[in-house]
Amino acid sequence: MSLPSINHMSLPSINPTTTMSWKKLQEHFKSIKDVHMKDLFAKDMERANKMTIKWDDFYVDFSKNRITEETFKNLLELANEVKLKDAIKSQFSGEIINKTEGRAVLHAALRAPEDANFIFGGVNVMPEIYKVKQKIEAFTNEVVNGYRKGFTGKAFTDVVNIGIGGSDLGPAMVVDALQYYKNQLTTHFVSNVDGDHVNEVIKKLNPETTLFVVVSKTFTTQETLSNANTIKDWFLKSASEDAIAKHFVAVSTNIKNVKAFGVDENNIFPMWDWVGGRFSLWSAVGLSISLAVGYKNFDSLLQGANKMDAHFKNEDFETNIPVVLALISVLYNNFFEAESEAIIPYSQYLNQFATYLQQGIMESNGKSVDRNGNPIDYQTGTIIWGEPGTNSQHAFFQLIHQGTKLIPADFIGFKESLHGNQDHQDKLISNFLAQTEALLNGKTKSQVIEEGTSESIIPFKVFEGNKPTNTIFINKLSPESLGKLIAMYEHKIFVQGIIWNIFSYDQFGVELGKQLATKILQEFNSDSNNKHDSSTANLLSYYKSSS
Ligand code: F6P
């Protein structure tokens, strides 16, 4: 089967399993699948040095993986065979690489310097981007400095971001992660259509001093429009219609719908079709980030991402952080048959990082049709999950250490603590290092015996080890380093999508549920009965009878 509408592919479309390197990897896998990493380290004293990438303030050690130099070579060959270099070029040059939606993918332009060249449709998009950036900066300064006032003449104290998915997760994660750099404004996020969410947030607000930022690329999203309307109704109980212009701003590509909602034209921050929702925090979608930490910090976040873009674009694959992490992940996903990957930041500030990456990674690479329109018979997107250490050690680490599943994990740590509690920091980092060491080495039977364990308990205390981890050690959590880290994962997503021969930038899989929910909602409010399976029909009438 082929897709007639996407004949002129700008991305290569090579089934990875047909490549020479894939076949080599299949063969090679037989020789590495039972090798213990302990032995690889024992054989090569230089292993850690060879398998570490030092770049800027990043120290990325990928030596604790079940790979040899030959594995790595084969993986690099795979990247070449699927024409990754060409694909990177296509993305950065504004080609319509999101073929299924007919869109370019230019989030990298959002963090590029003003004199950069990102051509889309024959036009450089940079001037437009900088116009919006200036608007974000001016607006941020007015609000943060208290020059912009609410309808009773008071300065703003609270900001509410109303959005969902990419219009919520990115800003919410970054505002939480950069709370050390925050100003006096309190930032709230309303996303779920669950009315209890919006009501709990409303409880904390004073309409006189709250600014509402409605964020929706399409401005058609049920959750966001419902929450925005509920908030507007609540606001109008204490203010008049003309106060809306002072308190409501919107970020969207759909200017018509924003105006119809009642937002003043001057309060609209445009975005573009070529920014995917889950890659949009760099655009005006990041307005609440800018408001929370100030424009300068927002700009540093963007500059960090831009540095990672340059690294990704220019660095040779063997020392290219996103490429190397993506290739290793492909090895586990497609050869070791690992189903999930854990993200473990040793920083409470990154509490929402795994949740944020879940959308980025799973919405992008959860696909089962290739770029030729054919069903796929190999594994694609991994399941992403995680929580900060050390909390996660006391929650799910048991399963990673001694369970039956192979769960490769990224350990992310920062050398410096922001508040400078050296005692806590030393304890935190000792755990950070100890866990990857324990996962690598495990504990042998003789070690358990040496500890004086009674005979019958010995098997339960043995750890096999050989559990893979990447260590991403960064000097300090700052807006710039966070920008680099997020961009690193964005590029990892892209590389994996290229290798798996899928379109990473659409998300048709979320549509069906939305369509059915609309139909079911109509049934709540009328006597119409659509055709349902008996389970759904029973549940529906159960709900109707009790509500
Ligand atoms: O979940 C599907 C999705 O389209 C995401 O990709 C997007 O981030 C989210 O909905 C919100 O969309 P919008 O910004 O248009 O409201």
Coordinates of C-alpha atoms and ligand atoms in Angstrom, one line a residue:
M1 CA 0.0 0.0 0.0
S2 CA 1.3 3.5 -0.7
L3 CA 0.0 6.9 0.2
P4 CA -0.7 8.9 -3.1
S5 CA -0.8 12.2 -1.3
I6 CA 2.7 11.9 0.1
N7 CA 4.6 10.8 -2.9
H8 CA 7.4 13.4 -2.9
M9 CA 9.0 12.4 0.4
S10 CA 11.4 14.9 1.8
L11 CA 12.4 12.4 4.5
P12 CA 14.1 9.2 3.6
S13 CA 11.8 6.3 4.1
I14 CA 13.9 3.2 4.7
N15 CA 12.6 0.2 6.6
P16 CA 15.3 -0.2 9.2
T17 CA 15.0 -3.9 9.3
T18 CA 16.1 -4.2 5.6
T19 CA 19.4 -2.4 6.2
M20 CA 22.7 -4.2 6.4
S21 CA 23.4 -2.8 9.8
W22 CA 20.1 -4.0 11.2
K23 CA 21.0 -7.5 10.0
K24 CA 24.5 -7.2 11.5
L25 CA 23.0 -6.0 14.8
Q26 CA 20.6 -9.1 14.8
E27 CA 23.6 -11.3 14.4
H28 CA 25.8 -9.4 16.8
F29 CA 23.0 -9.3 19.4
K30 CA 23.4 -13.1 19.9
S31 CA 26.9 -12.5 21.1
I32 CA 26.1 -9.6 23.5
K33 CA 22.7 -10.5 24.9
D34 CA 24.2 -12.6 27.8
V35 CA 27.4 -10.6 28.3
H36 CA 27.6 -8.9 31.7
M37 CA 28.6 -5.3 31.7
K38 CA 30.9 -6.0 34.7
D39 CA 33.0 -8.1 32.3
L40 CA 33.1 -5.4 29.7
F41 CA 34.4 -3.0 32.3
A42 CA 37.0 -5.5 33.6
K43 CA 38.3 -6.1 30.0
D44 CA 38.7 -2.4 29.1
M45 CA 40.0 0.0 31.7
E46 CA 39.3 2.8 29.3
R47 CA 35.6 1.9 28.7
A48 CA 34.2 4.8 30.7
N49 CA 36.5 7.4 29.1
K50 CA 35.7 6.0 25.6
M51 CA 31.9 6.1 26.3
T52 CA 31.6 9.5 27.8
I53 CA 30.7 12.7 25.9
K54 CA 31.7 15.9 27.5
W55 CA 30.0 18.9 25.9
D56 CA 29.6 22.3 27.5
D57 CA 28.3 21.8 31.0
F58 CA 27.1 18.3 30.2
Y59 CA 28.9 15.1 31.1
V60 CA 27.1 12.1 29.5
D61 CA 28.4 8.7 30.4
F62 CA 26.8 5.9 28.4
S63 CA 29.4 3.3 29.4
K64 CA 26.9 1.5 31.7
N65 CA 25.1 0.0 28.7
R66 CA 25.1 -3.5 27.3
I67 CA 27.1 -2.5 24.3
T68 CA 30.6 -3.2 23.0
E69 CA 32.6 -1.0 20.6
E70 CA 31.2 -3.2 17.8
T71 CA 27.6 -2.7 18.9
F72 CA 28.2 1.0 18.9
K73 CA 29.8 0.9 15.4
N74 CA 26.8 -1.1 14.1
L75 CA 24.4 1.4 15.6
L76 CA 26.3 4.3 14.0
E77 CA 26.1 2.5 10.7
L78 CA 22.4 2.1 11.2
A79 CA 22.1 5.9 11.6
N80 CA 24.0 6.4 8.4
E81 CA 22.0 3.8 6.5
V82 CA 18.7 5.3 7.3
K83 CA 20.1 8.6 6.1
L84 CA 19.9 10.5 9.4
K85 CA 22.1 13.3 8.2
D86 CA 19.8 14.1 5.3
A87 CA 16.8 13.9 7.6
I88 CA 18.4 16.4 10.1
K89 CA 19.1 18.7 7.1
S90 CA 15.5 18.4 6.0
Q91 CA 14.1 19.3 9.4
F92 CA 16.4 22.4 9.8
S93 CA 15.7 23.6 6.3
G94 CA 12.0 24.0 6.8
E95 CA 10.8 21.1 4.5
I96 CA 7.3 19.7 5.0
I97 CA 8.6 16.8 7.0
N98 CA 5.3 16.4 8.9
K99 CA 3.9 15.1 5.6
T100 CA 0.7 13.6 7.1
E101 CA -0.4 17.0 8.3
G102 CA 1.3 19.0 5.5
R103 CA 3.5 21.0 7.9
A104 CA 7.1 22.0 8.4
V105 CA 8.7 21.4 11.8
L106 CA 10.5 24.5 12.9
H107 CA 10.6 24.6 16.7
A108 CA 14.4 25.1 16.4
A109 CA 13.8 28.4 14.7
L110 CA 12.0 29.7 17.8
R111 CA 15.3 29.5 19.8
A112 CA 17.6 30.6 17.0
P113 CA 19.4 34.0 17.0
E114 CA 17.8 36.8 15.1
D115 CA 20.2 36.7 12.2
A116 CA 19.5 33.0 11.6
N117 CA 17.9 31.8 8.4
F118 CA 14.9 29.5 8.6
I119 CA 13.1 29.5 5.3
F120 CA 9.5 28.3 5.1
G121 CA 7.5 28.8 1.9
G122 CA 10.3 30.9 0.5
V123 CA 10.2 33.4 3.5
N124 CA 12.6 33.6 6.4
V125 CA 10.5 33.1 9.6
M126 CA 13.0 34.8 11.9
P127 CA 11.6 38.4 11.7
E128 CA 8.1 37.2 12.6
I129 CA 9.5 35.1 15.5
Y130 CA 11.4 38.1 16.9
K131 CA 8.3 40.3 16.6
V132 CA 6.4 37.9 18.9
K133 CA 9.4 37.6 21.2
Q134 CA 9.5 41.4 21.6
K135 CA 5.8 41.3 22.4
I136 CA 6.4 38.6 25.0
E137 CA 9.2 40.6 26.5
A138 CA 7.3 43.9 26.7
F139 CA 4.2 42.2 28.1
T140 CA 6.3 40.3 30.7
N141 CA 8.0 43.4 31.9
E142 CA 4.7 45.3 32.2
V143 CA 3.2 42.6 34.3
V144 CA 6.2 41.7 36.4
N145 CA 7.0 45.3 37.2
G146 CA 3.4 46.0 38.1
Y147 CA 2.8 48.6 35.3
R148 CA 0.0 46.6 33.9
K149 CA -3.0 46.7 36.2
G150 CA -6.2 44.8 36.7
F151 CA -9.7 46.3 36.5
T152 CA -9.5 47.9 39.9
G153 CA -6.1 49.4 39.4
K154 CA -4.1 46.8 41.3
A155 CA -1.0 45.0 40.0
F156 CA -1.2 41.3 39.1
T157 CA -0.3 38.8 41.7
D158 CA -1.4 35.5 40.0
V159 CA -1.2 34.1 36.5
V160 CA -3.3 31.2 35.3
N161 CA -2.3 29.2 32.3
I162 CA -5.3 27.5 30.7
G163 CA -4.3 24.8 28.2
I164 CA -3.8 21.1 27.9
G165 CA -1.2 18.7 26.4
G166 CA 1.6 20.7 24.7
S167 CA -0.2 23.9 25.8
D168 CA 0.2 23.0 29.4
L169 CA 2.8 20.3 30.1
G170 CA 5.8 22.2 28.8
P171 CA 5.1 25.5 30.6
A172 CA 4.0 23.7 33.8
M173 CA 7.1 21.5 33.9
V174 CA 9.5 24.5 33.2
V175 CA 7.8 26.8 35.7
D176 CA 8.1 24.1 38.3
A177 CA 11.7 23.3 37.3
L178 CA 12.8 26.9 37.4
Q179 CA 10.9 27.9 40.6
Y180 CA 14.3 28.9 42.1
Y181 CA 14.4 31.7 39.5
K182 CA 10.8 32.8 40.0
N183 CA 9.6 36.3 40.7
Q184 CA 6.7 37.4 42.9
L185 CA 3.9 36.1 40.6
T186 CA 2.2 32.9 41.6
T187 CA 1.5 30.7 38.5
H188 CA -1.3 28.2 38.3
F189 CA -2.2 25.7 35.6
V190 CA -5.6 24.5 34.7
S191 CA -5.8 21.7 32.1
N192 CA -8.2 18.9 33.0
V193 CA -11.8 19.1 31.9
D194 CA -12.6 17.7 35.3
G195 CA -14.4 20.7 36.8
D196 CA -12.9 20.0 40.2
H197 CA -9.5 21.0 38.8
V198 CA -10.6 24.5 37.7
N199 CA -12.7 25.0 40.8
E200 CA -9.8 24.2 43.1
V201 CA -7.7 26.7 41.2
I202 CA -10.4 29.4 41.3
K203 CA -10.7 29.0 45.1
K204 CA -7.2 30.5 45.4
L205 CA -7.7 33.5 43.1
N206 CA -8.7 37.1 43.4
P207 CA -10.3 38.2 40.1
E208 CA -8.9 41.8 40.6
T209 CA -5.3 40.6 40.5
T210 CA -5.3 37.5 38.3
L211 CA -4.1 37.4 34.7
F212 CA -5.5 34.5 32.5
V213 CA -3.4 33.1 29.7
V214 CA -5.5 30.9 27.4
V215 CA -3.2 28.7 25.4
S216 CA -4.5 26.6 22.5
K217 CA -2.8 26.2 19.2
T218 CA -6.1 25.3 17.5
F219 CA -8.5 27.1 19.9
T220 CA -10.9 24.3 19.4
T221 CA -9.8 22.0 22.3
Q222 CA -12.7 21.0 24.5
E223 CA -10.9 21.0 27.8
T224 CA -9.3 24.5 27.2
L225 CA -12.4 26.2 26.0
S226 CA -14.5 24.7 28.8
N227 CA -12.1 25.8 31.4
A228 CA -11.6 29.3 29.8
N229 CA -15.4 29.8 29.7
T230 CA -15.9 28.6 33.3
I231 CA -13.2 31.0 34.4
K232 CA -14.6 33.9 32.3
D233 CA -18.1 33.3 33.8
W234 CA -16.6 33.3 37.3
F235 CA -14.6 36.5 36.5
L236 CA -17.7 38.3 35.2
K237 CA -19.4 37.8 38.5
S238 CA -17.1 40.5 39.9
A239 CA -16.1 42.4 36.8
S240 CA -17.7 43.9 33.7
E241 CA -17.2 42.7 30.1
D242 CA -14.7 45.5 29.3
A243 CA -12.4 44.2 32.1
I244 CA -11.8 41.1 30.0
A245 CA -9.3 43.0 27.9
K246 CA -7.2 43.7 30.9
H247 CA -7.3 40.2 32.3
F248 CA -7.4 37.7 29.4
V249 CA -4.7 37.1 26.9
A250 CA -4.4 34.2 24.4
V251 CA -1.8 32.2 22.5
S252 CA -3.1 30.6 19.4
T253 CA -2.9 30.2 15.6
N254 CA -6.7 30.6 15.4
I255 CA -7.1 34.4 15.7
K256 CA -10.8 34.2 14.6
N257 CA -11.8 31.9 17.5
V258 CA -9.8 33.8 20.0
K259 CA -11.6 37.0 19.1
A260 CA -14.9 35.3 19.2
F261 CA -14.1 34.2 22.8
G262 CA -13.7 37.8 23.7
V263 CA -9.9 38.4 23.9
D264 CA -8.8 41.8 22.8
E265 CA -6.8 41.8 19.5
N266 CA -3.8 43.4 21.3
N267 CA -3.7 40.6 23.8
I268 CA -3.2 37.8 21.2
F269 CA 0.2 36.2 20.9
P270 CA 0.3 34.4 17.6
M271 CA 2.0 31.1 17.0
W272 CA 2.5 29.2 13.8
D273 CA 1.3 26.1 12.1
W274 CA 4.9 24.8 11.9
V275 CA 5.2 24.5 15.7
G276 CA 3.9 21.2 17.0
G277 CA 2.0 21.4 20.3
R278 CA 4.4 19.2 22.2
F279 CA 7.4 21.2 20.9
S280 CA 5.8 24.6 21.5
L281 CA 7.1 25.8 24.9
W282 CA 9.7 27.9 23.0
S283 CA 7.0 30.0 21.3
A284 CA 4.4 32.3 23.0
V285 CA 3.1 29.1 24.5
G286 CA 5.9 29.7 27.0
L287 CA 4.4 33.1 28.0
S288 CA 3.6 31.8 31.5
I289 CA 7.2 30.7 31.8
S290 CA 8.3 34.2 30.8
L291 CA 5.9 35.7 33.3
A292 CA 7.0 33.4 36.1
V293 CA 10.8 33.7 35.7
G294 CA 11.1 36.9 33.7
Y295 CA 11.9 37.3 30.0
K296 CA 15.7 37.2 30.5
N297 CA 15.5 33.7 32.0
F298 CA 13.0 32.6 29.3
D299 CA 15.4 33.8 26.7
S300 CA 18.3 31.9 28.4
L301 CA 16.1 28.7 28.2
L302 CA 15.8 29.3 24.5
Q303 CA 19.5 30.0 24.1
G304 CA 20.3 26.7 25.9
A305 CA 18.1 24.8 23.5
N306 CA 19.7 26.6 20.6
K307 CA 23.2 25.4 21.7
M308 CA 21.9 21.9 21.8
D309 CA 20.4 22.4 18.3
A310 CA 23.9 23.4 17.0
H311 CA 25.5 20.4 18.7
F312 CA 22.9 18.1 17.2
K313 CA 23.2 19.6 13.8
N314 CA 26.9 19.7 13.5
E315 CA 28.5 17.1 15.8
D316 CA 29.6 13.7 14.4
F317 CA 27.2 11.0 15.3
E318 CA 29.6 9.2 17.7
T319 CA 29.9 12.2 19.9
N320 CA 26.4 13.6 19.3
I321 CA 24.5 13.3 22.6
P322 CA 20.9 13.0 21.2
V323 CA 22.0 10.6 18.4
V324 CA 23.9 8.3 20.8
L325 CA 21.1 8.2 23.3
A326 CA 18.6 7.5 20.6
L327 CA 20.7 4.7 19.1
I328 CA 21.2 3.0 22.5
S329 CA 17.4 3.2 23.1
V330 CA 16.7 1.6 19.7
L331 CA 19.1 -1.3 20.7
Y332 CA 17.1 -2.0 23.9
N333 CA 13.7 -1.5 22.2
N334 CA 14.3 -3.5 19.1
F335 CA 16.9 -6.1 20.1
F336 CA 16.7 -6.6 23.9
E337 CA 12.9 -6.2 23.6
A338 CA 12.7 -3.7 26.5
E339 CA 9.3 -2.1 26.6
S340 CA 9.8 1.0 28.7
E341 CA 12.4 3.5 29.7
A342 CA 12.7 5.3 33.0
I343 CA 13.7 8.9 33.4
I344 CA 15.1 9.5 36.9
P345 CA 16.2 13.1 37.6
Y346 CA 18.0 13.5 40.9
S347 CA 16.4 16.9 41.4
Q348 CA 13.0 17.6 43.0
Y349 CA 12.8 20.5 40.6
L350 CA 12.4 18.1 37.7
N351 CA 9.4 16.5 39.4
Q352 CA 7.3 16.9 36.3
F353 CA 10.0 16.1 33.7
A354 CA 8.9 12.5 33.0
T355 CA 5.3 13.5 32.7
Y356 CA 6.3 16.2 30.2
L357 CA 8.4 13.7 28.2
Q358 CA 5.6 11.2 28.1
Q359 CA 3.7 13.5 25.7
G360 CA 6.8 14.4 23.7
I361 CA 8.0 10.8 23.3
M362 CA 4.8 8.8 23.3
E363 CA 2.6 11.1 21.2
S364 CA 5.5 11.4 18.7
N365 CA 6.7 7.9 18.4
G366 CA 3.6 5.8 19.3
K367 CA 3.0 4.8 15.7
S368 CA 2.5 1.6 13.8
V369 CA 2.4 2.7 10.2
D370 CA 5.7 3.6 8.4
R371 CA 6.5 6.6 6.2
N372 CA 5.4 4.6 3.2
G373 CA 2.0 4.0 4.7
N374 CA 2.7 0.4 5.5
P375 CA 1.9 -1.4 8.8
I376 CA 5.0 -1.9 10.9
D377 CA 6.2 -5.3 12.1
Y378 CA 8.9 -4.1 14.5
Q379 CA 8.7 -2.2 17.7
T380 CA 8.5 1.7 17.8
G381 CA 7.9 4.1 20.6
T382 CA 8.9 3.2 24.1
I383 CA 6.8 3.7 27.2
I384 CA 8.3 6.5 29.3
W385 CA 7.9 6.8 33.0
G386 CA 9.8 8.1 36.0
E387 CA 10.0 10.1 39.2
P388 CA 12.8 12.0 40.9
G389 CA 15.4 10.2 42.9
T390 CA 15.7 9.6 45.8
N391 CA 11.9 9.3 46.1
S392 CA 11.7 6.8 43.3
Q393 CA 14.3 4.6 45.1
H394 CA 11.7 4.1 47.8
A395 CA 8.9 3.4 45.3
F396 CA 9.7 1.4 42.2
F397 CA 13.4 0.8 42.2
Q398 CA 12.9 -2.7 43.6
L399 CA 11.4 -3.8 40.3
I400 CA 14.3 -2.2 38.3
H401 CA 16.9 -4.0 40.5
Q402 CA 15.3 -7.4 41.0
G403 CA 12.3 -7.6 38.7
T404 CA 12.0 -9.7 35.5
K405 CA 11.9 -6.7 33.2
L406 CA 14.7 -4.9 31.5
I407 CA 14.2 -1.2 32.1
P408 CA 17.0 1.1 30.7
A409 CA 17.1 4.3 32.7
D410 CA 18.4 7.8 32.3
F411 CA 19.8 9.2 35.5
I412 CA 20.0 13.0 35.4
G413 CA 21.9 14.9 38.1
F414 CA 23.3 18.3 38.8
K415 CA 26.7 18.8 40.4
E416 CA 25.7 22.0 42.2
S417 CA 22.6 22.4 44.4
L418 CA 20.8 25.7 44.0
H419 CA 20.4 26.4 47.7
G420 CA 23.9 25.2 48.5
N421 CA 23.0 22.6 51.2
Q422 CA 26.2 20.7 50.7
D423 CA 25.3 18.0 53.2
H424 CA 22.1 17.2 51.4
Q425 CA 23.8 17.6 48.0
D426 CA 26.5 15.0 48.9
K427 CA 23.8 12.6 50.1
L428 CA 21.8 13.2 46.9
I429 CA 24.7 12.6 44.6
S430 CA 26.0 9.6 46.5
N431 CA 22.6 8.0 45.9
F432 CA 22.7 9.1 42.2
L433 CA 26.0 7.4 41.7
A434 CA 25.3 4.4 43.9
Q435 CA 22.2 3.4 42.1
T436 CA 23.8 3.2 38.6
E437 CA 26.7 1.4 40.2
A438 CA 24.4 -1.1 41.9
L439 CA 22.4 -1.5 38.7
L440 CA 25.6 -2.3 36.8
N441 CA 27.3 -4.6 39.3
G442 CA 24.4 -6.1 41.2
K443 CA 25.4 -8.3 44.2
T444 CA 26.8 -11.8 43.8
K445 CA 26.0 -14.9 45.8
S446 CA 29.4 -14.9 47.4
Q447 CA 29.0 -11.2 48.5
V448 CA 25.7 -12.1 50.0
I449 CA 27.3 -15.0 51.9
E450 CA 30.1 -12.8 53.1
E451 CA 27.5 -10.5 54.7
G452 CA 26.6 -13.5 56.9
T453 CA 23.1 -14.1 55.3
S454 CA 21.4 -17.3 56.4
E455 CA 21.4 -20.0 53.8
S456 CA 17.6 -19.9 53.0
I457 CA 17.6 -16.2 52.4
I458 CA 20.7 -16.0 50.1
P459 CA 18.8 -16.3 46.7
F460 CA 16.5 -13.4 47.6
K461 CA 19.4 -11.1 48.3
V462 CA 21.3 -11.7 45.1
F463 CA 21.1 -8.9 42.5
E464 CA 21.9 -10.0 39.0
G465 CA 23.0 -6.4 38.0
N466 CA 23.6 -5.8 34.3
K467 CA 20.8 -3.2 34.2
P468 CA 21.6 -0.4 31.8
T469 CA 21.7 3.3 32.6
N470 CA 22.9 6.6 31.0
T471 CA 24.2 9.2 33.4
I472 CA 23.6 12.8 32.4
F473 CA 25.5 14.9 34.8
I474 CA 25.0 18.7 34.4
N475 CA 26.8 21.4 36.3
K476 CA 23.8 23.2 37.6
L477 CA 20.1 23.5 36.9
S478 CA 19.7 26.9 35.2
P479 CA 17.3 28.1 32.5
E480 CA 20.1 27.5 30.0
S481 CA 20.9 24.0 31.0
L482 CA 17.3 23.1 31.2
G483 CA 16.8 24.4 27.7
K484 CA 19.7 22.1 26.6
L485 CA 18.2 19.1 28.4
I486 CA 14.7 19.5 26.9
A487 CA 16.2 20.0 23.4
M488 CA 18.3 16.9 23.9
Y489 CA 15.2 14.8 24.3
E490 CA 13.4 16.5 21.4
H491 CA 16.2 15.5 19.1
K492 CA 16.4 12.0 20.5
I493 CA 12.7 11.7 19.6
F494 CA 13.4 12.9 16.1
V495 CA 16.3 10.4 15.6
Q496 CA 14.3 7.5 16.8
G497 CA 11.4 8.5 14.5
I498 CA 13.8 8.6 11.5
I499 CA 15.2 5.1 12.4
W500 CA 11.8 3.6 12.9
N501 CA 10.6 5.2 9.6
I502 CA 7.6 6.8 11.2
F503 CA 6.1 10.3 11.1
S504 CA 6.9 11.7 14.6
Y505 CA 5.0 15.0 14.3
D506 CA 1.4 13.9 13.9
Q507 CA -0.9 12.5 16.6
F508 CA -4.0 11.1 14.9
G509 CA -4.2 8.5 17.6
V510 CA -5.7 11.0 20.0
E511 CA -8.6 12.0 17.7
L512 CA -10.9 8.9 17.9
G513 CA -11.5 9.2 21.6
K514 CA -12.3 12.9 21.2
Q515 CA -14.8 12.2 18.4
L516 CA -16.6 9.5 20.4
A517 CA -16.6 11.7 23.6
T518 CA -18.4 14.4 21.6
K519 CA -21.1 11.9 20.5
I520 CA -21.5 10.5 24.0
L521 CA -21.8 14.0 25.4
Q522 CA -24.7 14.6 23.0
E523 CA -26.4 11.5 24.4
F524 CA -26.3 12.8 27.9
N525 CA -28.2 15.9 26.9
S526 CA -30.8 14.2 24.7
D527 CA -32.8 11.1 24.2
S528 CA -30.7 10.1 21.1
N529 CA -29.0 6.8 21.4
N530 CA -26.0 6.0 19.3
K531 CA -25.0 2.4 18.6
H532 CA -22.6 1.2 21.3
D533 CA -21.1 -2.1 22.3
S534 CA -23.1 -3.6 25.2
S535 CA -20.4 -2.7 27.8
T536 CA -20.4 1.0 26.8
A537 CA -24.2 1.1 26.5
N538 CA -24.5 -0.3 30.1
L539 CA -22.0 2.2 31.5
L540 CA -23.7 5.0 29.7
S541 CA -27.2 4.2 31.1
Y542 CA -25.7 3.6 34.5
Y543 CA -24.3 7.2 34.4
K544 CA -27.5 8.7 33.0
S545 CA -29.6 7.0 35.7
S546 CA -27.5 8.3 38.6
S547 CA -26.8 11.8 37.3
Ligands
F6P1 O1 -3.5 15.7 22.7 C1 -3.6 16.1 21.4 C2 -3.2 17.6 21.2 O2 -3.5 17.9 19.9 C3 -1.7 17.8 21.5 O3 -0.9 17.4 20.5 C4 -1.8 19.2 21.8 O4 -0.6 19.6 22.5 C5 -3.0 19.3 22.7 O5 -3.9 18.4 22.0 C6 -3.6 20.7 22.8 O6 -4.0 21.3 21.6 P1 -4.3 22.8 21.5 O7 -3.0 23.6 21.8 O8 -4.7 23.0 20.1 O9 -5.4 23.2 22.4

